[in-house]
Every structure is written in C-alpha cells, then in structure tokens.
Coordinates of N, CA and C in Angstrom, one line a residue:
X13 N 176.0 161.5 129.1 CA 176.7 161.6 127.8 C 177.9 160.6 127.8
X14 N 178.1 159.7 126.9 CA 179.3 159.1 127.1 C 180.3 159.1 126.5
X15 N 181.6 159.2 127.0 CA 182.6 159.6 126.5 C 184.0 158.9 126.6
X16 N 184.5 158.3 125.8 CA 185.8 157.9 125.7 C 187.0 158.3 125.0
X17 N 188.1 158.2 125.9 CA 189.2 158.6 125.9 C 190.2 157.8 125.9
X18 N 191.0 157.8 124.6 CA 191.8 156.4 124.5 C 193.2 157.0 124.5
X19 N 194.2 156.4 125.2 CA 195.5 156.9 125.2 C 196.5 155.8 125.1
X20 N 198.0 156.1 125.1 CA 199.1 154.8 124.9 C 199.2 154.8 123.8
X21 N 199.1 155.7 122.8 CA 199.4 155.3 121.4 C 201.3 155.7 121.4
X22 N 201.4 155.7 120.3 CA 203.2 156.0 120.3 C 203.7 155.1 119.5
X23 N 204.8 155.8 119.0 CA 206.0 154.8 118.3 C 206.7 153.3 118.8
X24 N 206.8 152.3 118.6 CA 207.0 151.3 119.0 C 207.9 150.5 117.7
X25 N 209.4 150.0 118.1 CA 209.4 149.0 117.0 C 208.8 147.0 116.9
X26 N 209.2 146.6 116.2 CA 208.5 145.5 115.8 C 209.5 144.7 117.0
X27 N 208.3 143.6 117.8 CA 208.7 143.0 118.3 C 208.4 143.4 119.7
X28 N 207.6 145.0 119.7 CA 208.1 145.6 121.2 C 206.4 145.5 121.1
X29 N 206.1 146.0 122.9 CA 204.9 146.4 123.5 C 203.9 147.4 123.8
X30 N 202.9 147.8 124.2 CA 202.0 149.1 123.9 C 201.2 148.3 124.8
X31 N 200.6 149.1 125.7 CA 199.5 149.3 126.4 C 198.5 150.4 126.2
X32 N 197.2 149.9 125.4 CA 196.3 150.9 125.5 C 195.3 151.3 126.7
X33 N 195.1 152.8 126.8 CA 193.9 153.0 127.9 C 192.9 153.2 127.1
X34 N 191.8 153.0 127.5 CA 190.3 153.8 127.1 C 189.3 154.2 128.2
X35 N 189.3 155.4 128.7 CA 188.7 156.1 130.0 C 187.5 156.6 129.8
X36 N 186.5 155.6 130.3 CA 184.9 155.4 130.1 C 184.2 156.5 131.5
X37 N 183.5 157.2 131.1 CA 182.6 158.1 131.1 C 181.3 158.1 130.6
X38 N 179.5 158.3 131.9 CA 178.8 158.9 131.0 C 177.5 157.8 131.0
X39 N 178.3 156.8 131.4 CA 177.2 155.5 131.0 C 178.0 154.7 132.2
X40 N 177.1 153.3 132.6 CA 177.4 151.8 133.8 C 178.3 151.4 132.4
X41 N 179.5 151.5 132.8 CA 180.8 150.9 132.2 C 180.9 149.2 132.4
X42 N 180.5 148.6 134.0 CA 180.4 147.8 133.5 C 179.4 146.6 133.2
X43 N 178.2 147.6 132.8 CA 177.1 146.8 132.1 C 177.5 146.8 130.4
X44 N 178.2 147.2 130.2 CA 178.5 147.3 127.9 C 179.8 146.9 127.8
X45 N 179.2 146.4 126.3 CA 180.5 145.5 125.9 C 181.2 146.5 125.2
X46 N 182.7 146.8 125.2 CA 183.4 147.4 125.0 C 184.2 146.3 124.0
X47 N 185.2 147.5 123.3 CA 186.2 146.7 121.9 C 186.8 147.5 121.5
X48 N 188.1 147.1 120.7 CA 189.4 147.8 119.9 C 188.9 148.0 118.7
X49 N 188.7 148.3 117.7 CA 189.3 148.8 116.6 C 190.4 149.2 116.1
X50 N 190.9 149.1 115.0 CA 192.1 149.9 114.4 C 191.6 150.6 112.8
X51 N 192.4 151.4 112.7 CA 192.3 151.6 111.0 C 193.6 152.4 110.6
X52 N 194.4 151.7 109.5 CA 195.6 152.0 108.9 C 194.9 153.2 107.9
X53 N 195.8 153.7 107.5 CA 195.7 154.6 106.0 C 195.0 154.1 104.9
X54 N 193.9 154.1 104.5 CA 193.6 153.9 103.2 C 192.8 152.5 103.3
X55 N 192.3 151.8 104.6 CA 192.2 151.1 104.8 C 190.8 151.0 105.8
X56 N 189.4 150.2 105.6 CA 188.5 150.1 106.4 C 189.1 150.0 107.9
X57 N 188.2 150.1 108.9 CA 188.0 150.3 110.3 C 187.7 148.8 110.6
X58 N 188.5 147.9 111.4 CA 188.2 146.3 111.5 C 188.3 146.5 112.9
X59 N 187.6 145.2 113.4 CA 187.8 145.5 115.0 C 189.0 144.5 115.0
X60 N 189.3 144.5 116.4 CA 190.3 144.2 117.2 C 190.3 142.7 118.1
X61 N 189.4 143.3 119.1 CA 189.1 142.6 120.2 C 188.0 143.1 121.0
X62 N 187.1 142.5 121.8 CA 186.2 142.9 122.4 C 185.9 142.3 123.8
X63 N 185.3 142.8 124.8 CA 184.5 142.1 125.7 C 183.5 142.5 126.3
X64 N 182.9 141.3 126.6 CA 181.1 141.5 127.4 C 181.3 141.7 128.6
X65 N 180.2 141.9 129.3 CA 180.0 142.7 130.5 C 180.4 140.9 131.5
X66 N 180.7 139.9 131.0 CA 180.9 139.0 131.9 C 182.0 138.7 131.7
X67 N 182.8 139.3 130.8 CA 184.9 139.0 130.5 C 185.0 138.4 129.6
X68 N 183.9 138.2 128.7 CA 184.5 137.1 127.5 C 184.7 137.9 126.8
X69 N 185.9 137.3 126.0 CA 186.6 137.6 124.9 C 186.4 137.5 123.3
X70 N 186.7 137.9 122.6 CA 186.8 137.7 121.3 C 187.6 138.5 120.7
X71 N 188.6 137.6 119.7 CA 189.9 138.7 118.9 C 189.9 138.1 117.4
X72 N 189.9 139.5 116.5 CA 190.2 138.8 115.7 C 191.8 138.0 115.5
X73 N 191.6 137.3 114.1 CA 192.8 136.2 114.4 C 194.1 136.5 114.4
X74 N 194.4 137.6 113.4 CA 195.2 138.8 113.2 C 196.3 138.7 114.7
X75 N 195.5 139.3 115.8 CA 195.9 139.4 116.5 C 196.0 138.4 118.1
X76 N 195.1 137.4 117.7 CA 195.3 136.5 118.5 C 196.4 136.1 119.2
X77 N 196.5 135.4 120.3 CA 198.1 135.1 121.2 C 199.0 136.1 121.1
X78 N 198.8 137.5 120.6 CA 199.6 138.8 120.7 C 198.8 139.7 121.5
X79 N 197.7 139.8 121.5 CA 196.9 141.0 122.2 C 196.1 140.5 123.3
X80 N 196.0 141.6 124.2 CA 195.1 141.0 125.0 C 194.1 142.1 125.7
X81 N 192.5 141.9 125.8 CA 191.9 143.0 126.1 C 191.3 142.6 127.7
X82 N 191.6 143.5 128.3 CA 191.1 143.8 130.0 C 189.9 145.3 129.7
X83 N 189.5 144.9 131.0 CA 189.0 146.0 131.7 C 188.6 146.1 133.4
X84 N 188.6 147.1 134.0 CA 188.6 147.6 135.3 C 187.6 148.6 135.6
X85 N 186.2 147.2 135.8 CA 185.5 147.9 136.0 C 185.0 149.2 137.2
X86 N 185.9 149.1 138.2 CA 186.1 150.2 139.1 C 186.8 151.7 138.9
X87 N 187.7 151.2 137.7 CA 188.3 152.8 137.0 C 187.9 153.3 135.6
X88 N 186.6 151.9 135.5 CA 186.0 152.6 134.1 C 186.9 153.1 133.1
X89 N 187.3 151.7 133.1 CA 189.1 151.5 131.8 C 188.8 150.7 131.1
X90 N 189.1 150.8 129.8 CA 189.0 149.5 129.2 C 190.7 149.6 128.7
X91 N 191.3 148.3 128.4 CA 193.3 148.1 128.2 C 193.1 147.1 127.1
X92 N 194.0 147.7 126.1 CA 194.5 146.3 125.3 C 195.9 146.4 125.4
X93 N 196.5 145.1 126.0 CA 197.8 145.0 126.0 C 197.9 144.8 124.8
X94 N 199.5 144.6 124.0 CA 199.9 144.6 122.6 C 201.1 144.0 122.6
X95 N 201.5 142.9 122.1 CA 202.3 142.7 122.1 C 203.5 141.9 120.8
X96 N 204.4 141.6 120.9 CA 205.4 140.9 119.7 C 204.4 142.0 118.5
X97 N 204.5 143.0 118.6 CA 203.7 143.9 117.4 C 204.6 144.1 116.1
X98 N 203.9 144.4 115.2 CA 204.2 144.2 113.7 C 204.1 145.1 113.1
X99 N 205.1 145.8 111.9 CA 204.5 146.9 111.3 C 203.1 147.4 110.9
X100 N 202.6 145.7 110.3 CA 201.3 145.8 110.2 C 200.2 146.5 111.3
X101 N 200.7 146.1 112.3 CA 199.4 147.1 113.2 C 199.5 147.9 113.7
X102 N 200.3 148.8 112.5 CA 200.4 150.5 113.0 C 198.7 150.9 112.2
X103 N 198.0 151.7 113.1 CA 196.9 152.1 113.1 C 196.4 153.0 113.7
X104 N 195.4 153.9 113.9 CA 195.2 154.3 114.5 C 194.1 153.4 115.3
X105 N 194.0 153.9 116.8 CA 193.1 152.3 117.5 C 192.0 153.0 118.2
X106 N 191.2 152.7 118.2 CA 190.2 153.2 118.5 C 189.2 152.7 120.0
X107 N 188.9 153.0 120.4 CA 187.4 152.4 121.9 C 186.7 152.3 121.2
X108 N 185.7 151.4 121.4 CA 184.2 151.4 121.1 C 183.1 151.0 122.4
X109 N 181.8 151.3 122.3 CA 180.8 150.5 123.6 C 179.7 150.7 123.2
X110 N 179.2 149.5 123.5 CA 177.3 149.4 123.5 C 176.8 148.5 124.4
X111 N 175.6 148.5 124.5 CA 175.1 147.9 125.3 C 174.4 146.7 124.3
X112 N 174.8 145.8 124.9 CA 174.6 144.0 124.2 C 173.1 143.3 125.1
X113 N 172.1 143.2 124.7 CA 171.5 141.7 125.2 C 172.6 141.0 125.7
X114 N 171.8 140.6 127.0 CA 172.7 139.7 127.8 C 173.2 138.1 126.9
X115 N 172.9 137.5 126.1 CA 172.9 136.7 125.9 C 174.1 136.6 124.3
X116 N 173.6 138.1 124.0 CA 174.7 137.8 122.4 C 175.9 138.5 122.8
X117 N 177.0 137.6 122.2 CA 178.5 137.8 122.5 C 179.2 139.3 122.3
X118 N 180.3 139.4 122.7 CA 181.0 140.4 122.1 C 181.2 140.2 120.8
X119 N 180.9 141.4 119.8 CA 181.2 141.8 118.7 C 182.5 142.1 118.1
X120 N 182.3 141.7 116.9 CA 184.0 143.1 116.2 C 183.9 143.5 114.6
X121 N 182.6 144.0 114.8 CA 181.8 144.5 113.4 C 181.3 146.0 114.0
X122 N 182.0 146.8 113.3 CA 181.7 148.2 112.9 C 180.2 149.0 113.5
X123 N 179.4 148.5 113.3 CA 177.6 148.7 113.2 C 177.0 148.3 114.4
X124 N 177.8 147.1 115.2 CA 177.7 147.2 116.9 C 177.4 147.9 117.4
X125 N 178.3 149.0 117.1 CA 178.8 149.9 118.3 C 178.2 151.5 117.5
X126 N 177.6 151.8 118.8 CA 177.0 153.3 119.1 C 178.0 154.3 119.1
X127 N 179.5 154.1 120.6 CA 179.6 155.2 121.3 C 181.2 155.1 120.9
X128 N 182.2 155.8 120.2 CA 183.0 155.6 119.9 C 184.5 157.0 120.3
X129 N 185.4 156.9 120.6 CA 186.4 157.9 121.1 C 186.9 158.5 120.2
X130 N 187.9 159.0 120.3 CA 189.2 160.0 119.0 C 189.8 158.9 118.1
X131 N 190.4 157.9 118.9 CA 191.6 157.2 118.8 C 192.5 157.5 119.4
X132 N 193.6 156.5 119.3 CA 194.9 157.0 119.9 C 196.0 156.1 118.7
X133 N 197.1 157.2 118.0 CA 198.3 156.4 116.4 C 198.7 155.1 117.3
X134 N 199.4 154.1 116.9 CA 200.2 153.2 117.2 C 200.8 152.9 115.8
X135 N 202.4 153.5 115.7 CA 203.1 153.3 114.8 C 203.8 152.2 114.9
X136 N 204.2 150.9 114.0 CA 205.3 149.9 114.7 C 206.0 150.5 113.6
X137 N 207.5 150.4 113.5 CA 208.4 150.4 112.6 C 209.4 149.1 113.1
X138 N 209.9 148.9 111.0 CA 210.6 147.6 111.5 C 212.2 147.5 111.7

C-alpha cells in the first residue's frame, strides 16, 4: 500500500526558507517519479516540480531558480528545498508518485499521478 507523508510546512516570511519532507512507503521508491504540488485557497492544484527515477528535473517556471527537488533514495524521501519564497506560495504542498515508462519525462499535470499524501500548509507572509 503506498503511503506518503509530507512534512516541513510552517510559517515563513517572504524572502526566507522551508524544507519539505515526503516519507515514501509501500512501493520501490526509487523506481517512480515523484513531484510537488501546491494548492492555495480557492485555487486549482498545479504542480510544482518533479523527478524521474534517473534525477531529472522539471519545475514549473513559477518557481524556477527558487526551488529545488531532491530525493534519497535509501530513506525513501522525497525534499523540496524552497527558497527567496513569496507570499504567493503559500499553499498547501502536496507529494505525489507514479510509476512512468522509462522513457517519458517527469510530469507536473494533476492526472499523472495515482498515489498522493495529506499535504503539509506553507504560509509565506510579507
């Protein structure tokens, strides 16, 4: 059964840092491509950032040169660093994972992804 658990959310002001966890369970963590999401109030679910089972990247542009997503595949973690953050990306943030064909990229479209966690808030204030 797989299960994720996302943590590091919290208050933060604008300008400052956040490290997220997401603690994979349940499934070969690192055979699937894993990704961020967020979703504000009143507002669709957009991805973040993602990566494939070989480290490649994809962010959206939003957050480009501010964020950055890792993972460890021996503690079955997925991290998005966060950084020079903005009110704008107070959200709630979310894990996601599926299992990708070797060949098609990491995703950051909603419909990807199968296996998804609680979330964890990330408030920025300015």
């Amino acid at each position: 059964q797989v299960r994720l658990v996302e943590s590091g959310g919290g208050p933060v002001k604008a300008g400052g840092s956040r490290r997220l966890s997401c603690q994979a369970s349940g499934f070969p963590f690192s055979t699937y491509t894993m990704a961020w999401f967020r979703q504000g109030t009143g507002t669709e679910r957009e991805g973040v950032a993602s990566i494939d089972r070989h480290g490649r990247t994809t962010y959206a542009e939003s957050v480009k040169g501010r964020f950055t997503i890792s993972k460890d595949n021996a503690a079955n973690t997925l991290y998005l660093q966060m950084n020079s953050l903005k009110p704008e990306d107070t959200a709630m943030y979310f894990c996601a994972a599926d299992l990708f064909p070797p060949t098609v990229p990491a995703g950051l479209t909603v419909r990807e992804y199968a296996n998804w966690g609680q979330g964890t808030q990330v408030t920025v204030s300015s």
